[in-house]
């Protein structure tokens, strides 16, 4: 939903900055790489120590590079398969660091095994949700569903909650509970999204095979 409705707004806001970087001779790949490095550093330096406010500030400074790199590539007329591969692959690295950072906190000083497991579930299910689309498309299916919780939702929910939860260290009472709530929402939402995508791929592959005149695998007709 955010990808659909918020992207146009951020494209307008970030286009002048993308044009500025192009004029300075910066390449889209450089932005992709530096953006990912910043997110990974912010997540793995601050989150495992429970510094959620400063971690989120650093991550937020870098995470928008994921919208700037594609914008630059399009302005340059240089959108490439390599760029698409690099962008998506490094998205997975950044997401791993963010949810890994939460898991490390709960495994250590945060001392909460259940929330550690929820954070690991968010990490793994987010990666699998993205994989379903990539694999479905690689076998020639449209995978015409995005689902309830895409990457933008996973990031916005977790980062906004972490940023506010971090204010607990500055004396705001009770606010630290926002992060567990967000992690549970992302976990359940990712599971729903995974089911939505798997069901869609199952239907699309059956339709494709029926259109090719091949019996559906596992239906018994192939025996
Ligand atoms: C006192 C207050 C303290 C608070 C501190 C700071 C709070 C600030 C918090 C958060 C800001 C979070 C911003 C997060 C922005 C995320 C932007 C982003 O990178 O989105 C990426 C997304 C997808 O891009 P791609 O097409 O490159 O990725 C594809 C996607 O990942 C697919 O994954 P799948 O969906 O399938 O799982 C992959 O399949 C594919 O491989 C991959 O290529 O981009 C978008 O979706 C575009 C829309 C971005 C919308 C951003 C909205 C930000 C909204 C609000 C932020 C501001 C909140 C401020 C709160 C302030 C509180 C005071
Ligand atoms: N280094 C890069 C990064 C991205 N691209 C192209 O942009 C598309 C992604 O757009 P976003 O707005 O989501 O960043 C990607 O599929 C590539 O076509 C690129 O060429 N080089
Ligand atoms: Mg990008
Ligand atoms: Mg990306």
Coordinates of C-alpha atoms and ligand atoms in Angstrom, one line a residue:
X1 CA 0.0 0.0 0.0
X2 CA 2.8 2.4 0.9
X3 CA 4.7 1.4 -2.2
X4 CA 1.6 2.3 -4.2
X5 CA 0.6 5.6 -2.5
X6 CA 3.7 7.0 -0.8
X7 CA 6.2 6.3 -3.6
X8 CA 4.9 9.1 -5.9
X9 CA 5.2 11.6 -3.0
X10 CA 8.8 10.6 -2.1
X11 CA 9.8 10.5 -5.8
X12 CA 8.8 14.2 -6.0
X13 CA 10.6 15.1 -2.8
X14 CA 13.8 13.2 -3.6
X15 CA 14.2 14.0 -7.3
X16 CA 16.1 17.3 -6.7
X17 CA 18.5 15.5 -4.3
X18 CA 19.0 12.7 -6.8
X19 CA 19.7 15.3 -9.6
X20 CA 22.2 17.0 -7.3
X21 CA 24.1 13.7 -6.7
X22 CA 24.1 13.1 -10.5
X23 CA 25.6 16.5 -11.1
X24 CA 28.3 15.7 -8.5
X25 CA 29.2 12.6 -10.5
X26 CA 27.9 10.0 -8.0
X27 CA 26.6 6.8 -9.5
X28 CA 23.4 5.0 -8.5
X29 CA 25.4 1.9 -7.5
X30 CA 27.5 4.0 -5.1
X31 CA 24.3 5.3 -3.4
X32 CA 22.9 1.7 -3.1
X33 CA 26.2 0.6 -1.5
X34 CA 26.6 3.5 0.9
X35 CA 22.9 3.5 1.8
X36 CA 23.1 -0.2 2.7
X37 CA 26.3 0.2 4.7
X38 CA 24.7 3.1 6.7
X39 CA 21.6 1.1 7.5
X40 CA 23.7 -2.0 8.5
X41 CA 26.0 0.1 10.7
X42 CA 23.1 2.0 12.4
X43 CA 21.2 -1.3 13.1
X44 CA 24.2 -3.4 14.3
X45 CA 26.0 -0.7 16.3
X46 CA 23.0 0.8 18.1
X47 CA 20.1 -1.7 18.3
X48 CA 22.0 -4.5 20.1
X49 CA 22.8 -2.0 22.9
X50 CA 19.2 -0.9 23.2
X51 CA 20.0 2.6 21.6
X52 CA 16.8 2.5 19.6
X53 CA 16.5 6.3 19.1
X54 CA 20.0 6.9 17.8
X55 CA 19.9 3.7 15.7
X56 CA 16.7 4.8 14.1
X57 CA 18.0 8.3 13.4
X58 CA 21.1 6.8 11.6
X59 CA 19.0 4.2 9.7
X60 CA 16.5 6.8 8.6
X61 CA 19.3 9.0 7.2
X62 CA 20.4 6.2 5.0
X63 CA 17.3 4.1 4.3
X64 CA 15.9 6.7 1.8
X65 CA 18.9 5.9 -0.4
X66 CA 16.8 3.0 -1.6
X67 CA 14.4 5.4 -3.2
X68 CA 17.2 7.8 -4.4
X69 CA 19.3 5.1 -6.3
X70 CA 16.4 4.0 -8.5
X71 CA 15.4 7.7 -9.1
X72 CA 19.0 8.5 -10.2
X73 CA 19.1 5.5 -12.5
X74 CA 15.8 6.6 -14.1
X75 CA 16.9 10.2 -14.5
X76 CA 20.1 9.0 -16.2
X77 CA 18.2 6.5 -18.4
X78 CA 20.5 3.9 -16.9
X79 CA 18.1 1.5 -15.1
X80 CA 19.8 -1.9 -15.5
X81 CA 19.4 -5.5 -14.7
X82 CA 22.5 -5.3 -12.6
X83 CA 21.1 -2.3 -10.7
X84 CA 17.9 -4.1 -10.1
X85 CA 19.8 -7.2 -8.8
X86 CA 22.1 -5.1 -6.6
X87 CA 19.2 -3.0 -5.2
X88 CA 17.1 -6.1 -4.3
X89 CA 20.0 -8.1 -2.9
X90 CA 21.2 -5.3 -0.7
X91 CA 17.6 -4.7 0.5
X92 CA 17.8 -8.2 2.0
X93 CA 21.1 -7.4 3.7
X94 CA 19.7 -4.2 5.2
X95 CA 16.5 -5.9 6.5
X96 CA 18.6 -8.7 8.0
X97 CA 20.6 -6.2 9.9
X98 CA 17.6 -4.3 11.2
X99 CA 15.7 -7.3 12.5
X100 CA 18.9 -9.0 13.5
X101 CA 19.7 -5.9 15.6
X102 CA 16.4 -6.2 17.4
X103 CA 17.0 -10.0 17.9
X104 CA 20.5 -9.4 19.4
X105 CA 19.1 -6.9 21.8
X106 CA 16.4 -9.3 23.1
X107 CA 18.9 -12.2 23.2
X108 CA 21.2 -10.0 25.3
X109 CA 20.4 -7.2 27.7
X110 CA 16.8 -6.9 26.5
X111 CA 16.5 -10.4 28.0
X112 CA 13.3 -11.6 26.3
X113 CA 13.4 -15.0 24.6
X114 CA 9.9 -14.6 23.1
X115 CA 10.6 -11.2 21.6
X116 CA 13.9 -12.5 20.3
X117 CA 12.0 -15.3 18.5
X118 CA 9.5 -12.8 17.2
X119 CA 12.3 -10.6 15.8
X120 CA 13.9 -13.6 14.2
X121 CA 10.5 -14.6 12.7
X122 CA 10.2 -11.0 11.3
X123 CA 13.7 -11.3 9.7
X124 CA 13.1 -14.8 8.2
X125 CA 9.5 -14.2 7.1
X126 CA 10.4 -10.9 5.4
X127 CA 13.2 -12.6 3.4
X128 CA 10.8 -15.4 2.4
X129 CA 8.0 -13.0 1.4
X130 CA 10.5 -11.2 -0.9
X131 CA 11.8 -14.6 -2.2
X132 CA 8.2 -15.8 -3.1
X133 CA 7.9 -12.9 -5.6
X134 CA 11.4 -13.2 -7.0
X135 CA 11.1 -17.0 -7.5
X136 CA 7.6 -16.8 -8.8
X137 CA 8.6 -14.2 -11.4
X138 CA 11.8 -16.2 -12.3
X139 CA 9.6 -19.2 -13.3
X140 CA 7.5 -16.9 -15.6
X141 CA 4.5 -16.2 -13.4
X142 CA 3.1 -12.7 -12.9
X143 CA 2.7 -13.1 -9.0
X144 CA 0.0 -10.5 -9.3
X145 CA -0.3 -9.8 -5.6
X146 CA 1.7 -7.6 -3.2
X147 CA 0.0 -8.6 0.0
X148 CA -0.8 -7.0 3.3
X149 CA 2.7 -6.1 4.5
X150 CA 5.4 -5.3 1.9
X151 CA 8.9 -4.2 2.6
X152 CA 7.9 -0.5 3.0
X153 CA 5.3 -1.4 5.7
X154 CA 7.8 -3.7 7.5
X155 CA 10.3 -0.9 7.6
X156 CA 8.0 2.0 8.5
X157 CA 6.2 0.1 11.3
X158 CA 9.4 -1.2 12.8
X159 CA 11.5 2.0 12.5
X160 CA 8.8 4.4 13.7
X161 CA 8.1 2.1 16.7
X162 CA 11.8 1.7 17.4
X163 CA 12.4 5.5 17.1
X164 CA 9.7 6.3 19.6
X165 CA 10.6 3.3 21.9
X166 CA 14.1 4.8 22.1
X167 CA 12.6 7.9 23.8
X168 CA 12.2 5.7 26.9
X169 CA 15.9 6.3 27.6
X170 CA 15.2 10.1 27.6
X171 CA 12.6 9.6 30.4
X172 CA 9.3 9.0 28.5
X173 CA 7.5 6.4 30.5
X174 CA 5.8 3.3 28.9
X175 CA 6.8 4.2 25.3
X176 CA 9.2 1.2 25.1
X177 CA 6.3 -1.1 24.6
X178 CA 5.7 0.2 21.1
X179 CA 8.6 -1.9 19.7
X180 CA 7.2 -5.3 20.9
X181 CA 3.8 -4.3 19.6
X182 CA 5.2 -3.4 16.2
X183 CA 7.3 -6.6 16.0
X184 CA 4.2 -8.7 16.7
X185 CA 2.2 -6.8 14.0
X186 CA 5.0 -7.2 11.4
X187 CA 5.3 -10.9 12.3
X188 CA 1.6 -11.6 11.9
X189 CA 1.3 -9.3 8.8
X190 CA 4.3 -11.0 7.2
X191 CA 2.8 -14.5 7.8
X192 CA -0.5 -13.3 6.2
X193 CA 1.4 -11.8 3.2
X194 CA 3.4 -15.0 2.8
X195 CA 0.2 -17.0 2.6
X196 CA -1.3 -14.5 0.2
X197 CA 1.7 -14.8 -2.1
X198 CA 1.9 -18.6 -1.9
X199 CA -1.8 -19.0 -2.7
X200 CA -1.4 -16.7 -5.7
X201 CA 1.6 -18.6 -7.1
X202 CA -0.2 -21.9 -6.6
X203 CA -3.2 -20.5 -8.5
X204 CA -1.1 -18.9 -11.3
X205 CA 1.0 -22.0 -11.8
X206 CA -2.1 -24.2 -12.1
X207 CA -3.6 -21.7 -14.6
X208 CA -0.4 -21.6 -16.6
X209 CA -0.1 -25.4 -16.8
X210 CA -3.8 -25.7 -17.7
X211 CA -3.3 -23.2 -20.5
X212 CA -0.4 -25.3 -21.7
X213 CA -2.6 -28.4 -21.7
X214 CA -0.6 -30.0 -18.9
X215 CA -2.3 -31.7 -16.0
X216 CA -1.8 -30.0 -12.6
X217 CA 1.0 -31.8 -10.6
X218 CA -0.2 -33.6 -7.5
X219 CA -3.8 -33.7 -8.6
X220 CA -3.7 -37.5 -9.3
X221 CA -4.2 -37.0 -13.1
X222 CA -0.5 -37.4 -13.7
X223 CA -0.3 -41.0 -12.4
Ligands
LIG1 C1 10.5 11.7 18.4 C2 10.4 10.8 17.4 C3 11.4 9.8 17.2 C4 11.3 9.0 16.0 C5 12.5 8.9 15.3 C6 12.5 8.8 13.8 C7 11.4 8.1 13.2 C8 11.6 7.9 11.8 C9 11.2 6.6 11.5 C10 11.1 6.0 10.4 C11 11.2 6.4 9.0 C12 11.1 5.1 8.2 C13 11.2 5.4 6.8 C14 11.3 4.1 6.1 C15 11.3 4.4 4.7 C16 11.5 3.2 3.8 C17 11.8 3.6 2.5 C18 12.2 2.4 1.7 O1 13.3 2.2 1.5 O2 11.2 1.7 1.2 C19 11.6 0.7 0.3 C20 10.5 0.4 -0.5 C21 10.7 -0.8 -1.5 O3 11.7 -0.5 -2.4 P1 12.2 -1.5 -3.6 O4 11.2 -1.5 -4.7 O5 13.6 -1.1 -3.9 O6 12.2 -2.9 -2.9 C22 11.6 -4.1 -3.4 C23 10.8 -4.6 -2.2 O7 11.7 -4.6 -1.1 C24 10.3 -6.0 -2.5 O8 10.1 -6.6 -1.2 P2 8.7 -7.2 -0.8 O9 7.7 -6.0 -0.7 O10 8.4 -8.1 -1.9 O11 8.9 -7.9 0.5 C25 11.3 -7.0 -3.1 O12 10.6 -8.0 -3.6 C26 12.2 -6.4 -4.2 O13 13.2 -7.2 -4.4 C27 12.7 -5.0 -3.8 O14 13.4 -4.5 -4.9 O15 10.1 1.6 -1.2 C28 8.8 1.9 -1.2 O16 8.0 1.1 -0.9 C29 8.5 3.3 -1.6 C30 7.6 3.9 -0.6 C31 8.3 4.4 0.7 C32 7.4 4.9 1.6 C33 8.1 5.5 2.8 C34 7.1 6.0 3.7 C35 7.7 6.7 4.9 C36 6.6 7.2 5.7 C37 6.8 7.7 6.9 C38 8.1 8.0 7.4 C39 8.1 9.1 8.4 C40 7.7 8.7 9.7 C41 8.1 9.8 10.6 C42 7.7 9.5 11.9 C43 8.2 10.6 12.7 C44 7.9 10.6 14.1 C45 8.2 11.8 14.8
LIG2 N1 22.0 1.0 -8.3 C1 20.8 0.9 -8.9 C2 19.6 0.9 -8.1 C3 18.4 0.8 -8.8 N2 18.3 0.7 -10.1 C4 17.1 0.6 -10.8 O1 16.0 1.1 -10.0 C5 15.0 0.1 -9.7 C6 14.6 0.2 -8.3 O2 14.0 1.4 -8.1 P1 13.8 2.0 -6.5 O3 13.1 3.3 -6.7 O4 13.0 1.0 -5.8 O5 15.2 2.2 -6.0 C7 15.8 -1.2 -10.0 O6 14.8 -2.2 -10.4 C8 16.7 -0.8 -11.2 O7 15.9 -0.8 -12.4 C9 19.5 0.7 -10.9 O8 19.5 0.6 -12.1 N3 20.7 0.8 -10.2
LIG3 MG1 16.4 1.4 -4.6
LIG4 MG1 15.4 -1.5 -2.8

